[in-house]
Every structure is written in C-alpha cells, then in structure tokens.
Short mmCIF file of C-alpha atoms in Angstrom, two decimals:
data_model
loop_
_atom_site.label_atom_id
_atom_site.label_comp_id
_atom_site.label_asym_id
_atom_site.label_seq_id
_atom_site.Cartn_x
_atom_site.Cartn_y
_atom_site.Cartn_z
CA MET V 1 -39.59 5.90 -2.01
CA ASN V 2 -36.14 6.19 -4.54
CA THR V 3 -34.37 6.80 -2.19
CA ILE V 4 -34.28 4.47 2.05
CA LYS V 5 -33.43 7.09 4.77
CA LYS V 6 -35.68 5.83 7.51
CA ILE V 7 -36.22 3.04 8.29
CA LEU V 8 -39.57 1.92 10.78
CA ALA V 9 -39.13 -1.58 11.53
CA VAL V 10 -41.55 -3.15 12.94
CA ILE V 11 -40.77 -5.12 15.99
CA ASP V 12 -43.43 -8.44 17.00
CA PRO V 13 -43.51 -9.68 20.72
CA SER V 14 -44.35 -13.11 19.60
CA LYS V 15 -41.61 -14.28 17.76
CA GLU V 16 -37.63 -14.71 19.28
CA LYS V 17 -36.92 -14.70 15.23
CA GLN V 18 -36.69 -10.77 13.92
CA ILE V 19 -37.28 -11.10 10.56
CA ALA V 20 -38.09 -7.18 10.13
CA LEU V 21 -35.41 -6.44 11.76
CA ASN V 22 -32.59 -8.31 10.04
CA ARG V 23 -34.35 -7.53 6.46
CA SER V 24 -33.24 -3.92 7.75
CA PHE V 25 -30.83 -4.51 8.67
CA GLU V 26 -30.01 -5.51 5.25
CA LEU V 27 -31.58 -2.55 3.21
CA ALA V 28 -29.23 0.15 5.86
CA ARG V 29 -26.45 -2.10 4.96
CA LYS V 30 -27.17 -1.23 1.05
CA SER V 31 -28.82 2.43 1.82
CA GLY V 32 -27.43 3.97 4.92
CA ALA V 33 -30.64 4.55 6.22
CA GLN V 34 -31.58 4.99 9.73
CA ILE V 35 -33.53 2.12 11.27
CA THR V 36 -36.10 2.72 14.79
CA ALA V 37 -37.06 -0.59 15.53
CA PHE V 38 -39.85 -0.33 17.02
CA LEU V 39 -42.45 -2.22 18.95
CA SER V 40 -46.54 -1.33 20.40
CA ILE V 41 -47.26 -2.85 22.86
CA TYR V 42 -50.45 -3.10 25.38
CA ASP V 43 -52.29 -4.99 27.47
CA PHE V 44 -55.85 -4.62 29.80
CA SER V 45 -55.22 -5.37 32.82
CA TYR V 46 -53.04 -2.72 33.34
CA GLU V 47 -55.48 -0.01 33.26
CA MET V 48 -58.58 -2.18 34.76
CA THR V 49 -55.57 -2.63 37.85
CA THR V 50 -58.47 -0.28 40.28
CA MET V 51 -57.01 -0.77 43.41
CA LEU V 52 -53.90 1.11 42.48
CA SER V 53 -53.85 4.32 42.14
CA ARG V 54 -52.76 6.47 38.62
CA GLU V 55 -49.19 7.24 39.61
CA GLU V 56 -48.31 3.19 40.60
CA ARG V 57 -50.92 2.29 36.63
CA ASP V 58 -47.96 4.47 35.51
CA ALA V 59 -45.49 2.93 36.77
CA MET V 60 -46.56 -1.01 35.75
CA ARG V 61 -46.35 0.34 32.01
CA ASP V 62 -43.43 2.28 32.59
CA ALA V 63 -41.83 -0.89 33.61
CA VAL V 64 -43.31 -3.15 31.02
CA ILE V 65 -41.75 -0.49 28.35
CA ASN V 66 -38.15 -0.56 29.73
CA ASP V 67 -37.89 -3.86 30.07
CA ARG V 68 -39.12 -4.52 26.60
CA LYS V 69 -37.11 -1.88 25.27
CA GLU V 70 -33.95 -4.24 26.94
CA TRP V 71 -34.31 -6.69 25.09
CA ILE V 72 -35.04 -5.02 22.64
CA ASN V 73 -31.92 -3.53 21.95
CA SER V 74 -29.83 -7.08 23.02
CA LEU V 75 -31.08 -7.81 19.77
CA ILE V 76 -29.87 -5.12 18.24
CA GLU V 77 -26.17 -5.00 20.24
CA GLN V 78 -26.43 -8.95 18.12
CA GLN V 79 -26.02 -8.06 15.11
CA ALA V 80 -26.30 -4.42 14.02
CA GLY V 81 -22.55 -3.67 14.32
CA ASP V 82 -21.55 0.36 13.56
CA LEU V 83 -25.31 0.25 11.43
CA ASN V 84 -27.42 3.40 12.95
CA VAL V 85 -29.58 2.27 15.05
CA ASP V 86 -32.45 3.12 17.79
CA CYS V 87 -35.33 1.51 19.62
CA GLN V 88 -39.26 3.00 20.41
CA VAL V 89 -42.26 1.26 22.70
CA VAL V 90 -44.92 3.24 22.50
CA TRP V 91 -48.41 2.13 24.83
CA HIS V 92 -51.47 1.89 21.90
CA ASN V 93 -54.11 -0.75 21.51
CA ARG V 94 -54.18 -0.41 17.84
CA PRO V 95 -50.79 -1.20 17.05
CA PHE V 96 -51.65 -0.49 13.37
CA GLU V 97 -52.77 3.39 14.21
CA SER V 98 -49.29 3.20 16.29
CA ILE V 99 -47.48 2.65 13.37
CA ILE V 100 -49.32 4.40 10.99
CA GLU V 101 -48.62 7.81 14.08
CA THR V 102 -44.90 7.24 13.57
CA VAL V 103 -44.54 7.02 10.00
CA LEU V 104 -46.32 10.78 9.83
CA GLU V 105 -44.41 12.85 12.55
CA GLN V 106 -41.44 11.25 11.59
CA GLU V 107 -41.70 11.22 8.67
CA TYR V 108 -40.15 7.36 7.94
CA ASP V 109 -39.39 5.65 4.04
CA ILE V 110 -40.58 2.61 4.60
CA VAL V 111 -42.17 0.07 7.64
CA VAL V 112 -40.77 -3.23 7.78
CA LYS V 113 -42.98 -5.76 9.09
CA GLY V 114 -42.79 -9.44 9.87
CA THR V 115 -45.78 -11.20 7.92
CA HIS V 116 -47.52 -14.85 8.38
CA GLN V 117 -50.14 -16.52 7.24
CA HIS V 118 -53.99 -15.48 8.92
CA ASP V 119 -56.70 -18.05 8.36
CA THR V 120 -58.80 -17.19 6.49
CA LEU V 121 -62.45 -16.45 8.51
CA LYS V 122 -60.15 -14.78 11.40
CA SER V 123 -58.58 -12.69 8.47
CA VAL V 124 -62.48 -11.12 7.42
CA ILE V 125 -63.87 -10.89 11.48
CA PHE V 126 -60.43 -9.98 12.54
CA THR V 127 -58.32 -7.19 10.15
CA PRO V 128 -54.94 -8.45 10.94
CA THR V 129 -52.89 -5.54 11.77
CA ASP V 130 -51.17 -6.13 7.86
CA TRP V 131 -54.45 -5.53 6.49
CA HIS V 132 -54.64 -2.61 8.24
CA LEU V 133 -51.29 -0.95 7.29
CA ILE V 134 -51.96 -2.57 3.50
CA ARG V 135 -54.90 -0.69 3.49
CA LYS V 136 -54.01 2.64 5.76
CA CYS V 137 -49.77 2.89 5.51
CA PRO V 138 -49.58 6.08 3.53
CA VAL V 139 -45.50 5.30 2.36
CA SER V 140 -44.07 1.93 1.19
CA LEU V 141 -45.20 -0.85 3.59
CA LEU V 142 -42.30 -3.90 3.12
CA LEU V 143 -43.77 -7.44 4.59
CA VAL V 144 -41.37 -9.55 4.52
CA LYS V 145 -41.21 -13.70 5.04
CA GLU V 146 -38.52 -16.59 5.98
CA HIS V 147 -36.06 -16.15 2.22
CA ASP V 148 -33.13 -14.39 1.71
CA TRP V 149 -32.18 -11.46 -0.66
CA PRO V 150 -28.69 -13.82 -2.34
CA ALA V 151 -27.30 -11.12 -4.54
CA GLY V 152 -28.85 -12.26 -7.92
CA GLY V 153 -31.62 -12.62 -6.99
CA GLN V 154 -35.29 -12.28 -8.64
CA ILE V 155 -37.46 -8.65 -7.87
CA LEU V 156 -41.26 -9.35 -9.77
CA ALA V 157 -42.44 -5.85 -10.34
CA ALA V 158 -46.80 -6.45 -10.96
CA VAL V 159 -48.18 -3.76 -13.43
CA ASN V 160 -51.72 -3.39 -14.55
CA ALA V 161 -50.40 -2.40 -18.22
CA SER V 162 -52.85 -2.35 -20.66
CA SER V 163 -54.89 0.06 -18.11
CA GLU V 164 -55.62 3.19 -19.63
CA GLU V 165 -55.85 5.29 -15.81
CA GLU V 166 -54.16 7.54 -14.99
CA THR V 167 -53.31 6.36 -11.39
CA HIS V 168 -52.87 3.30 -12.16
CA GLN V 169 -50.51 4.39 -15.33
CA ALA V 170 -48.97 6.88 -12.54
CA LEU V 171 -48.81 3.68 -9.89
CA ASN V 172 -47.34 1.45 -12.32
CA HIS V 173 -43.58 3.52 -12.67
CA THR V 174 -43.72 3.86 -9.13
CA ILE V 175 -44.32 -0.08 -8.81
CA LEU V 176 -41.39 -0.20 -11.08
CA LYS V 177 -39.33 2.87 -10.45
CA GLU V 178 -39.17 1.74 -6.56
CA ALA V 179 -38.08 -2.39 -8.38
CA ALA V 180 -35.79 -0.89 -10.48
CA TYR V 181 -34.29 1.28 -7.41
CA LEU V 182 -33.89 -2.14 -5.01
CA ALA V 183 -32.51 -4.57 -7.83
CA ASP V 184 -30.58 -2.10 -7.78
CA LEU V 185 -30.06 -1.73 -4.09
CA ILE V 186 -29.01 -5.33 -3.91
CA ASP V 187 -27.56 -6.53 -7.51
CA GLY V 188 -30.66 -8.24 -7.96
CA ASN V 189 -32.30 -8.85 -11.35
CA LEU V 190 -36.20 -6.96 -12.40
CA ASN V 191 -38.82 -9.14 -13.69
CA VAL V 192 -41.87 -8.00 -14.83
CA VAL V 193 -45.17 -9.46 -14.51
CA ASN V 194 -49.08 -8.86 -16.19
CA ALA V 195 -52.17 -10.48 -15.95
CA TYR V 196 -54.85 -10.30 -18.08
CA PRO V 197 -57.87 -11.75 -17.97
CA GLY V 198 -59.09 -14.70 -19.79
CA THR V 199 -62.35 -14.05 -22.80
CA PRO V 200 -65.74 -13.78 -21.67
CA VAL V 201 -67.16 -17.11 -21.55
CA ASN V 202 -71.35 -15.15 -21.67
CA ILE V 203 -70.36 -13.54 -25.09
CA ALA V 204 -69.60 -16.96 -26.64
CA ILE V 205 -72.59 -18.24 -25.50
CA GLU V 206 -74.10 -15.37 -26.86
CA ILE V 207 -73.37 -14.24 -29.41
CA PRO V 208 -73.13 -17.65 -32.12
CA GLU V 209 -70.89 -15.85 -34.56
CA PHE V 210 -67.45 -15.33 -31.80
CA ASP V 211 -65.28 -15.72 -32.64
CA ALA V 212 -63.57 -16.69 -28.94
CA GLY V 213 -59.78 -18.16 -30.10
CA GLN V 214 -59.18 -14.88 -32.42
CA TYR V 215 -60.66 -12.71 -29.44
CA SER V 216 -58.10 -14.10 -26.85
CA GLU V 217 -54.89 -13.80 -29.28
CA SER V 218 -56.25 -10.11 -29.92
CA VAL V 219 -55.91 -9.44 -25.66
CA LYS V 220 -53.04 -11.29 -25.28
CA ALA V 221 -50.81 -9.42 -27.86
CA HIS V 222 -52.54 -5.68 -25.96
CA HIS V 223 -51.12 -6.87 -23.21
CA ILE V 224 -47.99 -8.41 -24.52
CA ALA V 225 -47.66 -4.69 -26.18
CA ALA V 226 -48.08 -2.45 -23.59
CA THR V 227 -46.23 -4.27 -20.69
CA HIS V 228 -42.87 -4.22 -23.39
CA LYS V 229 -43.53 -0.69 -23.93
CA LEU V 230 -43.30 0.00 -19.98
CA ALA V 231 -41.45 -2.64 -19.84
CA GLU V 232 -37.66 -0.62 -22.16
CA GLN V 233 -38.63 2.76 -20.08
CA TYR V 234 -37.37 1.04 -16.99
CA HIS V 235 -34.68 -1.21 -18.90
CA VAL V 236 -36.10 -4.39 -18.73
CA ASP V 237 -35.85 -6.91 -21.84
CA GLY V 238 -38.87 -8.71 -23.70
CA SER V 239 -37.29 -12.42 -22.01
CA HIS V 240 -37.91 -10.80 -18.70
CA CYS V 241 -41.94 -9.93 -18.41
CA TYR V 242 -44.27 -12.94 -17.89
CA ILE V 243 -47.92 -11.49 -19.27
CA ASN V 244 -50.57 -14.84 -18.34
CA GLU V 245 -54.06 -14.81 -18.72
CA GLY V 246 -55.84 -15.00 -15.23
CA LEU V 247 -56.27 -13.49 -12.33
CA PRO V 248 -53.55 -11.25 -10.46
CA GLU V 249 -53.84 -13.37 -7.61
CA ASP V 250 -53.69 -16.45 -9.74
CA VAL V 251 -50.91 -14.99 -11.62
CA LEU V 252 -48.65 -13.27 -9.27
CA PRO V 253 -47.52 -16.49 -6.74
CA GLN V 254 -46.98 -18.36 -10.22
CA VAL V 255 -44.62 -16.75 -11.31
CA ALA V 256 -43.05 -15.67 -8.35
CA ASN V 257 -43.06 -19.65 -7.81
CA GLN V 258 -41.90 -20.07 -11.17
CA LEU V 259 -38.45 -17.43 -10.52
CA ASP V 260 -38.17 -18.41 -6.76
CA ALA V 261 -38.51 -14.15 -6.26
CA GLU V 262 -37.11 -12.98 -3.46
CA LEU V 263 -39.78 -9.47 -3.41
CA VAL V 264 -43.06 -9.14 -5.46
CA VAL V 265 -43.66 -5.74 -5.93
CA MET V 266 -47.14 -4.51 -6.24
CA GLY V 267 -49.94 -1.74 -5.82
CA THR V 268 -52.28 -1.71 -3.50
CA VAL V 269 -54.86 1.13 -3.60
CA GLY V 270 -55.64 1.60 0.04
CA ARG V 271 -59.87 0.99 0.27
CA THR V 272 -61.18 1.11 2.83
CA GLY V 273 -64.44 0.71 5.03
CA ILE V 274 -66.97 -1.92 3.77
CA SER V 275 -65.70 -2.22 0.76
CA ALA V 276 -62.70 -3.52 2.15
CA ALA V 277 -63.94 -6.11 4.17
CA LEU V 278 -66.63 -7.01 0.99
CA ILE V 279 -64.01 -7.15 -2.39
CA GLY V 280 -60.22 -6.70 -0.44
CA ASN V 281 -56.82 -5.50 -2.45
CA THR V 282 -54.99 -7.91 -4.31
CA ALA V 283 -52.06 -7.73 -2.65
CA GLU V 284 -54.36 -8.67 0.53
CA HIS V 285 -55.76 -11.55 -1.61
CA VAL V 286 -51.78 -12.67 -3.22
CA ILE V 287 -50.12 -11.49 0.81
CA ASP V 288 -50.49 -15.09 1.51
CA SER V 289 -49.76 -17.71 -1.44
CA LEU V 290 -46.17 -15.98 -1.96
CA ASN V 291 -42.83 -17.53 -0.37
CA CYS V 292 -40.77 -14.19 -0.34
CA ASP V 293 -41.33 -11.06 0.69
CA VAL V 294 -43.83 -8.06 -0.78
CA LEU V 295 -43.59 -4.06 -0.95
CA ALA V 296 -47.02 -2.56 -1.51
CA LEU V 297 -46.98 0.92 -2.47
CA LYS V 298 -49.97 3.26 -2.55
CA PRO V 299 -50.64 5.48 -5.78
CA GLN V 300 -49.30 8.77 -5.62
CA GLY V 301 -51.83 11.36 -3.66
CA TYR V 302 -52.36 8.50 -1.12
CA LYS V 303 -53.60 9.92 2.02
CA SER V 304 -54.01 7.92 5.47
CA PRO V 305 -57.58 8.04 7.05
CA LEU V 306 -55.52 8.39 10.04
CA ASP V 307 -53.67 11.33 8.38
CA LYS V 308 -55.10 14.53 10.36
CA SER V 309 -53.29 17.45 8.54
#
C-alpha cells in the first residue's frame, strides 16, 4: 500500500453507526484518498416471487437498491464535507465475494470494514465475512472496532523476526512499512511486538542433562537481537520493541492492551480450504481478543482464489 488513493468502505446495514465509513473519512482527510461506500445486499424472497414476472422482480430489487443508496448518501452528506465519496450498492448473495470482485475490478488499495465479536462455534460452522476477507482479500484489510485514533496514539506491528523463510521475512518488511506509513499519517507512535515459543516440556523430561533455563535465555536473546535489528531499519527504538514468550494469539492482545493500542498491523498467510477451517490464521485467533483496529496484510505475490485473471 504505502499510499492510500482508493478506499472501499463496507457498509453494515444492521448498524446505525457506520464505524468503517467514519474511519475511512479519517484516513481520507489525511491521505486525500477517494472513498467508495459499498453495500452488498440480497433477499432470497425476491428471487422466489414466482407469481411476478422477471421484469417485476427486477423492479422490486432495483427499488430496494435505490432505497439503500438514498440511505447511504444521507450518511455521506452528514459527515463527508468536501471529501471525494461515492456510493455503490450491489445485489449479491455472498458479501465477501462482491467485495473482493469490486476490489479486483476497480483496483482499490484498502478495504475498511467494521467488525464485532463472533460466537466461537458459529464462526467455525458459518465462517463470517470477516474471516473470508482475511483469507482471500488481495489488498490491505482494515477491520475496525469502536476505538478512536487520537494523535500520539500507539500502532503495534506484529512480526516474526527470527523466521528464516523468505516469505516471512518479506512479510515482516511489508508489515513494518505499512505500520510506519500509518504512524506517520496519523501522527502515531510505532511499536513492534514479537512472540516466541517457550521451552518444549518433553525435551526437558526426555533429556535429563538438558538445561531448560539456559536454553530459554538463549532463545529469548536470539529473538531480542532479531527484533531489534529489524526494528532499527524502520527507526524504531528498542524501548518500543516487545519480545514476549508465548503464542502470538496470547502475546499480541496482552501487549496491545498494555499500550492501549489504536491499531495492530499483522500478516496473514491467506490459508484457504480445509486447513483454514481446522487451523485458521493467527489474525483470526487474535482479532476477537483485540479492542482495537486490525490491519491484515497478505504476503507479496498473493493471489486471491477469486482472481480469475
């Protein structure tokens, strides 16, 4: 991303307060970006009104779409001021697909969407639109919660600093570049967090001469050195680096709460299919535990499964 020129703000028809649209206004005022307020709607009953002709059903759908457009335009008029904002309402039975298709066709830089708590069991059986977008959206995805972005606020970049995989290394730099850009854009403070695994219990049990304490200190020192080296490239002081033992889904919310962070920037591998259902991504495990916005980024070269080009 590095610059924001086109924002797709996803409207939630079930909410009176449109937090994604409001956050898009904030970003556009600082970046000069163009905003599209986007809504995907669908009602199966309109498709099943067999007593009506196709023309009559189309007219009914058009009436619903126009009504929603009028509502969205009224929201825009109330708050947009002199911002460049337009409105799109589409009839589509899978909201995440309509969002991604629009991103691909019209080349948006970022999707901004409001989110809220999901019931755990329901999330596994009926994957929410948020999770589909985390896995499949080809551009930056900003998931917004009820949390202000004041000047001087805290932005937290979540990295895997010690990974030797080229994909992870490149993703670390993408995360830090985007986090640094947004910190500069909103006059915020950039912080870096890195979680690392604890000592495997079975090793200490199976190898009596194994020094768990020394091993733990060695692993910690390695992660501290790797994180500081990475952070220095983006002018982040060591005092703003948080290197904690534990799983990312535990460490990230702890540090974010400690800082009262406005935004967590993190990568997602875009896993799809059965592995996504069984394993999920760190972003998915973390998102419901964070009381702040999350910017989810894909690795370089990622191609959405919906991209047919």
